[in-house]
Coordinates of C-alpha atoms in Angstrom, one line a residue:
Chain A
X1 CA -16.1 8.3 -5.3
X2 CA -13.4 7.3 -2.9
X3 CA -11.3 4.5 -4.3
X4 CA -11.9 2.5 -1.2
X5 CA -15.6 2.1 -2.2
X6 CA -14.7 1.0 -5.8
X7 CA -11.9 -1.2 -4.5
X8 CA -14.4 -2.9 -2.1
X9 CA -16.8 -3.6 -5.0
X10 CA -13.9 -5.1 -7.0
X11 CA -12.7 -7.3 -4.0
X12 CA -16.3 -8.4 -3.5
X13 CA -16.7 -9.6 -7.1
X14 CA -13.3 -11.2 -7.2
X15 CA -13.5 -12.9 -3.8
X16 CA -17.1 -14.2 -4.1
X17 CA -17.6 -14.7 -7.9
X18 CA -14.0 -15.1 -9.1
X19 CA -11.6 -13.4 -11.3
X20 CA -13.3 -14.3 -14.7
X21 CA -16.5 -12.5 -13.6
X22 CA -14.4 -9.4 -12.7
X23 CA -12.7 -9.6 -16.1
X24 CA -16.1 -9.6 -17.8
X25 CA -17.4 -6.7 -15.7
X26 CA -14.4 -4.5 -16.4
X27 CA -14.7 -5.3 -20.1
X28 CA -18.4 -4.5 -20.2
X29 CA -17.9 -1.4 -18.1
X30 CA -15.0 -0.3 -20.3
X31 CA -12.9 0.0 -17.2
X32 CA -9.2 0.9 -17.9
X33 CA -7.1 0.0 -16.0
X34 CA -9.0 -3.0 -14.9
X35 CA -8.3 -2.5 -11.2
X36 CA -9.2 0.2 -8.7
X37 CA -6.7 1.8 -6.3
X38 CA -8.1 2.2 -2.8
X39 CA -6.1 5.4 -2.2
X40 CA -7.2 7.2 -5.3
X41 CA -10.4 9.0 -6.2
X42 CA -12.7 8.1 -9.2
X43 CA -15.6 9.8 -11.0
X44 CA -19.0 8.8 -9.4
X45 CA -20.4 7.5 -12.7
X46 CA -17.5 4.9 -12.9
X47 CA -18.8 3.5 -9.6
X48 CA -22.5 3.3 -10.7
X49 CA -21.5 1.9 -14.1
X50 CA -19.6 -0.9 -12.4
X51 CA -22.5 -1.6 -10.0
X52 CA -25.0 -1.7 -12.9
X53 CA -22.9 -3.9 -15.1
X54 CA -22.1 -6.3 -12.2
X55 CA -25.7 -6.7 -11.0
X56 CA -26.8 -7.3 -14.6
X57 CA -24.0 -9.9 -15.1
X58 CA -25.1 -11.6 -11.8
X59 CA -28.7 -11.3 -12.8
X60 CA -29.5 -9.7 -9.4
X61 CA -31.5 -6.5 -8.7
X62 CA -29.1 -3.7 -7.9
X63 CA -30.5 -3.5 -4.4
X64 CA -29.7 -7.2 -3.7
X65 CA -26.2 -6.9 -5.1
X66 CA -25.5 -3.9 -2.9
X67 CA -26.9 -5.6 0.2
X68 CA -24.6 -8.6 -0.5
X69 CA -21.8 -6.2 -0.8
X70 CA -22.6 -4.8 2.6
X71 CA -22.6 -8.2 4.2
X72 CA -19.4 -9.1 2.5
X73 CA -17.7 -6.0 3.8
X74 CA -18.2 -7.0 7.4
X75 CA -18.0 -10.7 7.3
X76 CA -15.6 -11.9 4.6
X77 CA -12.2 -13.0 6.1
X78 CA -10.4 -10.8 3.6
X79 CA -12.2 -7.8 5.1
X80 CA -11.2 -8.5 8.7
X81 CA -9.9 -5.0 9.1
X82 CA -13.3 -3.4 8.5
X83 CA -15.0 -5.7 10.8
X84 CA -12.4 -5.0 13.5
X85 CA -12.6 -1.3 13.2
X86 CA -16.4 -1.5 13.4
X87 CA -16.2 -3.7 16.5
X88 CA -14.3 -0.9 18.3
X89 CA -17.7 0.8 18.3
X90 CA -19.1 -1.2 21.2
X91 CA -19.0 -4.3 23.3
X92 CA -22.5 -5.4 22.3
X93 CA -24.9 -4.7 19.4
X94 CA -26.8 -2.0 21.4
X95 CA -23.6 -0.2 22.1
X96 CA -22.5 -0.7 18.5
X97 CA -25.8 0.8 17.2
X98 CA -25.5 3.8 19.5
X99 CA -21.9 4.3 18.3
X100 CA -23.0 4.6 14.7
X101 CA -23.8 8.3 15.5
X102 CA -20.0 8.7 15.8
X103 CA -19.2 6.7 12.8
X104 CA -18.6 9.7 10.5
X105 CA -16.2 11.2 13.1
X106 CA -14.5 7.9 13.6
X107 CA -13.9 7.2 10.0
X108 CA -12.7 10.8 9.4
X109 CA -10.0 10.1 12.0
X110 CA -8.9 7.1 9.9
X111 CA -9.4 8.4 6.4
X112 CA -10.2 12.1 6.3
X113 CA -11.5 12.2 2.7
X114 CA -13.9 9.3 3.0
X115 CA -17.4 10.6 3.1
X116 CA -19.5 8.6 5.6
X117 CA -23.0 9.9 6.2
X118 CA -23.8 11.5 9.6
X119 CA -26.2 9.0 11.1
X120 CA -28.9 10.1 13.6
X121 CA -29.5 7.1 15.9
X122 CA -32.7 7.0 18.0
X123 CA -34.2 4.3 20.2
X124 CA -37.4 4.4 22.2
X125 CA -37.0 1.3 24.3
X126 CA -33.6 -0.1 23.5
X127 CA -35.0 -2.8 21.2
X128 CA -36.1 -0.8 18.3
X129 CA -33.5 1.5 16.7
X130 CA -33.9 3.9 13.8
X131 CA -31.0 5.2 11.8
X132 CA -31.5 8.3 9.7
X133 CA -29.2 10.2 7.3
X134 CA -29.2 12.5 4.4
X135 CA -29.0 10.6 1.2
X136 CA -25.8 11.4 -0.8
X137 CA -25.1 8.2 -2.6
X138 CA -27.9 6.4 -4.4
X139 CA -28.4 2.8 -3.1
X140 CA -26.3 3.3 0.0
X141 CA -29.2 2.1 2.2
X142 CA -28.9 -1.4 0.7
X143 CA -25.2 -1.6 1.5
X144 CA -26.0 -0.4 5.1
X145 CA -28.7 -3.1 5.4
X146 CA -26.2 -5.8 4.5
X147 CA -23.6 -4.3 6.9
X148 CA -26.0 -4.2 9.8
X149 CA -27.2 -7.7 9.2
X150 CA -23.6 -8.9 9.1
X151 CA -22.7 -7.1 12.2
X152 CA -25.7 -8.4 14.1
X153 CA -24.5 -11.9 13.3
X154 CA -21.0 -11.0 14.3
X155 CA -22.3 -9.9 17.7
X156 CA -24.3 -13.1 18.0
X157 CA -27.6 -11.1 18.1
X158 CA -30.8 -11.7 16.4
X159 CA -32.1 -8.6 14.7
X160 CA -34.4 -7.6 11.9
X161 CA -33.1 -4.8 9.7
X162 CA -35.3 -3.0 7.2
X163 CA -35.5 0.1 5.1
X164 CA -38.1 2.6 6.5
X165 CA -40.4 4.4 4.1
X166 CA -39.5 8.1 4.6
X167 CA -40.6 9.2 1.1
X168 CA -42.5 12.0 2.7
X169 CA -39.2 13.6 3.7
X170 CA -37.2 14.3 0.6
X171 CA -33.5 13.5 0.7
X172 CA -33.8 11.5 3.9
X173 CA -33.1 7.8 4.2
X174 CA -33.8 5.6 7.2
X175 CA -33.5 2.0 8.3
X176 CA -35.0 0.3 11.3
X177 CA -33.3 -2.3 13.5
X178 CA -35.5 -4.5 15.7
X179 CA -33.4 -6.3 18.3
X180 CA -35.1 -9.7 19.0
X181 CA -32.3 -11.2 21.1
X182 CA -28.8 -9.9 21.9
X183 CA -27.5 -13.4 22.8
X184 CA -29.0 -15.5 20.1
X185 CA -25.7 -17.1 19.2
X186 CA -22.1 -17.1 20.5
X187 CA -21.0 -14.4 18.0
X188 CA -17.4 -13.8 17.0
X189 CA -14.8 -12.9 19.5
X190 CA -13.3 -9.5 19.5
X191 CA -10.1 -8.7 21.4
X192 CA -8.9 -5.2 21.5
X193 CA -5.5 -6.4 20.5
X194 CA -4.0 -9.6 19.1
X195 CA -6.8 -11.6 17.5
X196 CA -6.3 -10.8 13.8
Chain B
X1 CA -22.0 22.6 43.4
X2 CA -18.8 24.7 43.6
X3 CA -15.6 23.7 45.3
X4 CA -15.6 24.4 49.0
X5 CA -12.0 25.3 49.0
X6 CA -11.0 22.7 51.5
X7 CA -10.1 19.1 50.9
X8 CA -13.5 17.5 51.5
X9 CA -13.6 13.8 52.1
X10 CA -16.1 11.9 50.1
X11 CA -17.0 8.2 50.5
X12 CA -16.9 6.0 47.4
X13 CA -17.5 2.4 47.4
X14 CA -14.8 0.0 46.2
X15 CA -17.0 -0.8 43.2
X16 CA -17.3 2.8 42.2
X17 CA -13.6 3.3 42.3
X18 CA -13.0 0.0 40.3
X19 CA -15.4 1.3 37.6
X20 CA -13.7 4.8 37.5
X21 CA -10.2 3.4 37.6
X22 CA -10.2 -0.2 36.3
X23 CA -6.5 -0.3 36.5
X24 CA -5.6 0.7 40.0
X25 CA -4.4 -0.9 43.2
X26 CA -4.6 0.1 46.8
X27 CA -1.8 -0.4 49.3
X28 CA -1.4 -0.1 53.0
X29 CA 1.2 1.9 55.0
X30 CA 3.6 -1.0 54.8
X31 CA 3.4 -1.1 51.0
X32 CA 1.4 -4.3 50.9
X33 CA -1.1 -4.5 48.1
X34 CA -4.6 -4.7 49.6
X35 CA -6.7 -4.6 46.5
X36 CA -6.3 -4.7 42.7
X37 CA -9.0 -3.5 40.3
X38 CA -10.3 -6.0 37.7
X39 CA -8.6 -4.4 34.7
X40 CA -5.2 -4.6 36.5
X41 CA -5.9 -8.2 37.6
X42 CA -6.5 -9.1 34.0
X43 CA -3.4 -7.2 32.8
X44 CA -1.3 -9.0 35.5
X45 CA -2.6 -12.4 34.4
X46 CA -0.7 -15.1 36.2
X47 CA 1.3 -12.5 38.3
X48 CA -0.1 -12.3 41.8
X49 CA -0.6 -8.9 43.2
X50 CA -2.9 -8.9 46.3
X51 CA -1.2 -9.5 49.7
X52 CA 2.2 -9.0 48.2
X53 CA 4.7 -6.1 48.6
X54 CA 4.4 -3.5 45.9
X55 CA 8.2 -3.6 45.3
X56 CA 8.0 -7.4 44.8
X57 CA 5.5 -6.9 42.0
X58 CA 6.7 -3.7 40.4
X59 CA 10.0 -2.1 39.5
X60 CA 9.9 1.7 39.6
X61 CA 12.0 3.2 36.9
X62 CA 11.1 6.8 37.6
X63 CA 11.9 8.0 40.1
X64 CA 14.3 5.1 40.1
X65 CA 14.3 2.6 43.0
X66 CA 11.4 4.0 45.0
X67 CA 8.5 1.8 46.1
X68 CA 8.0 2.2 49.8
X69 CA 4.5 3.4 50.7
X70 CA 5.8 6.6 52.2
X71 CA 8.0 7.5 49.2
X72 CA 5.1 6.9 46.8
X73 CA 2.8 9.1 48.7
X74 CA 5.4 11.9 48.7
X75 CA 5.3 11.8 44.9
X76 CA 1.6 12.9 44.8
X77 CA 0.8 14.4 41.4
X78 CA 4.0 13.2 39.7
X79 CA 4.0 10.7 36.8
X80 CA 5.6 7.5 37.9
X81 CA 7.1 5.0 35.6
X82 CA 7.1 1.3 36.5
X83 CA 6.9 -2.2 35.1
X84 CA 6.1 -5.7 36.2
X85 CA 9.0 -7.5 37.7
X86 CA 7.8 -10.9 36.7
X87 CA 7.2 -12.3 33.2
X88 CA 7.1 -9.8 30.4
X89 CA 8.1 -6.4 31.8
X90 CA 5.1 -4.5 30.7
X91 CA 5.7 -0.7 31.1
X92 CA 3.2 1.4 32.8
X93 CA 2.7 4.9 34.0
X94 CA 1.3 5.6 37.4
X95 CA -0.1 8.1 39.8
X96 CA 0.0 7.6 43.6
X97 CA -2.4 9.4 45.9
X98 CA -3.2 9.1 49.7
X99 CA -6.4 7.3 50.5
X100 CA -8.6 9.3 52.9
X101 CA -7.6 9.3 56.5
X102 CA -5.8 6.0 56.5
X103 CA -2.1 5.8 56.0
X104 CA -2.2 3.7 52.8
X105 CA -2.7 5.0 49.3
X106 CA -4.0 4.3 45.8
X107 CA -1.9 3.8 42.7
X108 CA -3.7 4.4 39.5
X109 CA -2.0 2.7 36.5
X110 CA -2.2 2.9 32.7
X111 CA -0.3 1.2 29.9
X112 CA 2.6 3.1 28.5
X113 CA 2.3 4.2 24.9
X114 CA 4.6 1.5 23.6
X115 CA 2.6 -1.3 25.1
X116 CA -0.7 -0.2 23.4
X117 CA -0.2 -2.1 20.2
X118 CA -0.7 -5.5 21.9
X119 CA -2.0 -4.2 25.3
X120 CA 1.0 -5.6 27.1
X121 CA 0.2 -9.1 25.8
X122 CA -3.0 -9.3 28.0
X123 CA -6.5 -10.2 26.8
X124 CA -8.0 -6.9 27.7
X125 CA -11.5 -5.9 26.5
X126 CA -13.2 -2.6 26.4
X127 CA -14.7 -3.5 29.8
X128 CA -11.3 -3.2 31.2
X129 CA -11.1 0.5 30.5
X130 CA -13.2 3.3 31.9
X131 CA -15.9 4.7 29.5
X132 CA -14.1 8.1 29.7
X133 CA -10.7 6.6 29.0
X134 CA -9.6 7.2 25.4
X135 CA -7.3 4.1 25.3
X136 CA -9.8 2.1 23.3
X137 CA -10.1 5.0 20.8
X138 CA -6.3 5.1 20.6
X139 CA -6.3 1.4 19.7
X140 CA -8.9 2.1 17.0
X141 CA -6.7 4.8 15.6
X142 CA -3.6 2.6 15.7
X143 CA -5.4 -0.1 13.8
X144 CA -7.1 2.3 11.3
X145 CA -3.7 4.0 10.8
X146 CA -1.9 0.7 10.1
X147 CA -4.7 -0.4 7.7
X148 CA -4.3 2.9 5.7
X149 CA -0.5 2.7 5.8
X150 CA -0.7 -0.9 4.5
X151 CA -2.9 0.2 1.6
X152 CA -0.6 3.1 0.8
X153 CA 2.4 0.9 0.8
X154 CA 0.7 -1.5 -1.6
X155 CA -0.1 1.4 -3.9
X156 CA 3.4 2.7 -3.7
X157 CA 4.8 -0.7 -4.5
X158 CA 2.5 -1.1 -7.5
X159 CA 3.3 2.4 -8.8
X160 CA 7.0 1.7 -8.4
X161 CA 6.7 -1.5 -10.4
X162 CA 4.8 0.3 -13.1
X163 CA 7.4 3.1 -13.2
X164 CA 10.3 0.6 -13.6
X165 CA 8.4 -1.2 -16.3
X166 CA 7.6 2.1 -18.1
X167 CA 11.2 3.2 -17.9
X168 CA 12.4 -0.1 -19.3
X169 CA 9.9 0.3 -22.1
X170 CA 10.8 3.9 -22.7
X171 CA 14.5 2.9 -23.3
X172 CA 13.9 -0.3 -25.3
X173 CA 13.3 -0.9 -29.0
X174 CA 10.4 -3.3 -28.9
X175 CA 11.3 -5.3 -32.0
X176 CA 14.9 -6.2 -31.1
X177 CA 15.1 -5.6 -27.4
X178 CA 18.1 -3.2 -28.0
X179 CA 18.3 0.2 -26.5
X180 CA 16.5 3.0 -28.4
X181 CA 17.6 6.5 -29.2
X182 CA 16.5 7.9 -25.8
X183 CA 18.7 5.3 -24.0
X184 CA 21.5 6.2 -26.3
X185 CA 21.3 9.8 -25.4
X186 CA 21.3 9.0 -21.8
X187 CA 24.4 6.8 -22.1
X188 CA 26.4 9.3 -24.1
X189 CA 25.4 12.2 -21.8
X190 CA 26.6 10.2 -18.9
X191 CA 29.9 9.4 -20.6
X192 CA 30.5 13.0 -21.7
X193 CA 29.6 14.3 -18.2
X194 CA 32.0 11.7 -16.7
X195 CA 34.7 12.6 -19.2
X196 CA 34.9 9.0 -20.2
X197 CA 36.4 8.1 -23.6
X198 CA 34.3 6.1 -26.1
X199 CA 33.7 5.4 -29.8
X200 CA 30.4 5.9 -31.5
X201 CA 29.8 3.7 -34.6
X202 CA 26.8 4.1 -36.9
X203 CA 25.8 1.0 -38.7
X204 CA 23.6 1.0 -41.7
X205 CA 22.4 -2.2 -43.3
X206 CA 23.0 -2.7 -47.0
X207 CA 20.5 -4.5 -49.3
X208 CA 18.0 -4.6 -46.4
X209 CA 15.3 -2.9 -48.5
X210 CA 15.7 -5.8 -51.0
X211 CA 15.0 -8.3 -48.2
X212 CA 11.9 -6.4 -47.2
X213 CA 10.7 -6.1 -50.8
X214 CA 11.4 -9.6 -51.9
X215 CA 10.6 -11.7 -48.8
X216 CA 8.2 -9.4 -46.9
X217 CA 8.2 -7.6 -43.6
X218 CA 8.2 -10.7 -41.4
X219 CA 11.5 -11.7 -43.1
X220 CA 12.7 -8.1 -42.5
X221 CA 11.8 -8.2 -38.9
X222 CA 13.6 -11.6 -38.5
X223 CA 16.7 -10.2 -40.1
X224 CA 16.7 -7.1 -37.8
X225 CA 16.5 -9.4 -34.8
X226 CA 19.3 -11.6 -36.1
X227 CA 21.4 -8.4 -36.7
X228 CA 20.7 -7.4 -33.1
X229 CA 21.9 -10.7 -31.9
X230 CA 25.1 -10.4 -34.0
X231 CA 25.7 -6.9 -32.6
X232 CA 25.3 -8.1 -29.1
X233 CA 27.6 -11.0 -29.7
X234 CA 30.3 -8.9 -31.3
X235 CA 30.4 -6.3 -28.4
X236 CA 31.1 -6.4 -24.7
X237 CA 28.4 -6.4 -22.1
X238 CA 29.6 -2.9 -21.1
X239 CA 29.1 -1.5 -24.6
X240 CA 25.8 0.0 -25.7
X241 CA 23.9 -1.3 -28.7
X242 CA 21.0 0.7 -30.0
X243 CA 18.6 0.6 -32.9
X244 CA 17.8 4.2 -33.9
X245 CA 15.9 3.8 -37.1
X246 CA 14.5 1.2 -39.5
X247 CA 17.8 -0.4 -40.4
X248 CA 20.2 1.9 -38.5
X249 CA 22.1 0.9 -35.4
X250 CA 24.5 2.7 -33.2
X251 CA 27.2 1.2 -31.0
X252 CA 28.8 2.9 -28.1
X253 CA 32.1 1.2 -27.4
X254 CA 33.0 2.2 -23.9
X255 CA 36.7 3.1 -23.3
X256 CA 37.6 2.0 -26.9
X257 CA 39.5 4.8 -28.7
X258 CA 42.3 2.8 -30.5
X259 CA 41.4 2.9 -34.2
X260 CA 42.7 -0.6 -34.8
X261 CA 40.7 -2.2 -32.1
X262 CA 37.6 -0.3 -33.3
X263 CA 38.3 -1.4 -36.8
X264 CA 38.6 -5.0 -35.7
X265 CA 35.2 -4.9 -34.0
X266 CA 33.6 -3.3 -37.0
X267 CA 35.0 -6.0 -39.3
X268 CA 33.8 -8.7 -37.0
X269 CA 30.3 -7.1 -37.1
X270 CA 30.3 -6.8 -40.9
X271 CA 31.4 -10.4 -41.3
X272 CA 28.7 -11.5 -38.9
X273 CA 26.0 -9.6 -40.8
X274 CA 27.2 -10.9 -44.2
X275 CA 26.5 -14.5 -43.1
X276 CA 23.3 -15.6 -44.7
X277 CA 20.1 -15.4 -42.6
X278 CA 17.5 -18.1 -43.0
X279 CA 13.9 -17.4 -42.8
X280 CA 10.9 -19.6 -43.7
X281 CA 13.0 -21.7 -46.0
X282 CA 14.5 -18.8 -47.7
X283 CA 18.0 -17.3 -47.6
X284 CA 18.6 -13.6 -47.2
X285 CA 21.9 -11.9 -47.8
X286 CA 22.7 -8.4 -46.5
X287 CA 25.7 -6.5 -45.5
X288 CA 26.5 -3.3 -43.5
X289 CA 28.5 -0.1 -43.7
X290 CA 30.0 1.4 -40.6
X291 CA 31.2 4.9 -39.7
X292 CA 32.8 5.7 -36.4
X293 CA 33.6 8.9 -34.5
X294 CA 36.0 8.8 -31.5
X295 CA 35.3 11.0 -28.5
X296 CA 38.9 11.8 -27.7
X297 CA 39.2 13.6 -31.0
X298 CA 36.8 16.3 -29.8
X299 CA 37.4 19.2 -27.4
X300 CA 34.0 18.7 -26.0
X301 CA 32.3 15.6 -27.3
X302 CA 28.6 16.0 -28.1
X303 CA 26.2 13.4 -29.3
X304 CA 24.7 15.4 -32.3
X305 CA 28.1 16.4 -33.6
X306 CA 29.6 12.9 -33.2
X307 CA 26.5 11.3 -34.9
X308 CA 26.9 13.7 -37.8
X309 CA 30.6 12.9 -38.2
X310 CA 30.0 9.1 -37.8
X311 CA 27.3 9.5 -40.5
X312 CA 29.7 11.2 -42.8
X313 CA 32.2 8.4 -42.3
X314 CA 29.4 5.9 -42.9
X315 CA 28.6 7.5 -46.2
X316 CA 32.2 7.5 -47.1
X317 CA 32.1 3.7 -46.5
X318 CA 29.0 3.4 -48.8
X319 CA 30.6 5.5 -51.5
X320 CA 33.7 3.4 -51.3
X321 CA 31.6 0.3 -52.1
X322 CA 29.7 -0.7 -49.0
X323 CA 30.6 -3.4 -46.5
X324 CA 33.3 -1.1 -45.1
X325 CA 34.3 0.7 -42.0
X326 CA 35.5 4.3 -42.0
X327 CA 36.6 6.5 -39.1
X328 CA 35.7 10.2 -39.1
X329 CA 38.6 12.4 -39.8
X330 CA 40.7 9.7 -41.4
X331 CA 41.3 10.5 -45.1
X332 CA 40.7 7.3 -47.0
X333 CA 38.1 4.7 -46.2
X334 CA 39.7 2.3 -48.5
X335 CA 42.5 1.8 -46.0
X336 CA 40.0 0.2 -43.7
X337 CA 38.1 -1.9 -46.2
X338 CA 36.5 -4.9 -44.7
X339 CA 36.9 -6.8 -47.9
X340 CA 37.1 -5.8 -51.5
X341 CA 34.3 -3.8 -53.0
X342 CA 31.5 -5.9 -54.4
X343 CA 30.0 -3.3 -56.7

């Protein structure tokens, strides 16, 4: 797993639950050294062990923990860079959702070895969007749910985001976004340059 | 569908042109600005453009000094370089083209590469760029790139810190904080390579085993630390003090090849070590024997050879009754006795 992913989990636990919880997690997961480097690569089972240990420690289902992680990634002040890079995708939530089809290409430009799923974005009427991809990482759909909910808030839109049941299509994952209002709240400002 | 081969005139509304080229202006035959597209207006900010002369608003740096309508239109197809005259001199590139049948023209502008980082200081949004313009993607890349660079720099800084720490550990004896054998080798190699003279003294503690056996290892460790402090105090900052074995120490006395001076240092050390050490209410007495090899007495000094010779001198000191200093190659250790034999 790319170190960025592991490092994000570490930052999430440290920023939201504090250093002592991270110390407990690393001890329980037998993680040595006790910190992840964003620019290195780690074995996949290290990542899933840390996720299991942390969700157990926080007494949360794995899916809830992953969803909170997703929201953290796009909304916490320390993660401003991620939020900004995502906001380059579009001026409003619709444009942003459409841009998710290019997300894999975009992130490859930034970090060539980061594997981002190739999303297929479909909409019938501009208010109901579906996002489909081939599952590679277990539980990723929950992180995505959290991200999308966070980004809808960031754009000041009101949206319902849910996992779609696609169990009849092996290996496929899908989420659905229902846009209820695109100007529900003021949203956060995004300037192309200068508002970090 | 295909080109007709002649320069066909098409009609485009002002709004269509504004959408296609959000950063353009149109000028008349006198060079007066007649229209500025919304993106350019936003870039200009407080600077007025419309109804003013082009040359009053912009300084053309390539080709230098042009700016009359006629001159601009003769540059059709060439990249122009210009900047705002007022306020911050935001650099731009431009392309001037004639407008239809009238005598004026259109000047399409874009920010120069160097202005992209902060967009010339203007509050531009993606709406100020055409959907086919890749400027916004460039901005994304600049930002992504600087994020990745920042992370890489942090990693490098952490690795560098870890490396320095590991190196320090690799060359340090953890109990006493003195240099270890590896550090000693590094120092002597450097001195030999630089052809610098030095003396190498081997120091072996006498009666140390008795301290360990009688008072325990904690007392032994305490004595070793006290000996290290004595060695540091008896030598100069430029000298090298190393612990190379349980109770074996090595001194490298830089630039010191005079036997009398070396002997004086050795006596000072032996006297310091013979002072009683106190530990947990108990008094420990030890002493030391010293053997020295001097680099200038070798054709090509070499650590192993000098260590062996210093060891031989050290054993001569021991045989002669301990608490003494001998120099390799000098016949009789008794001549350099620190004080009379105690055994």
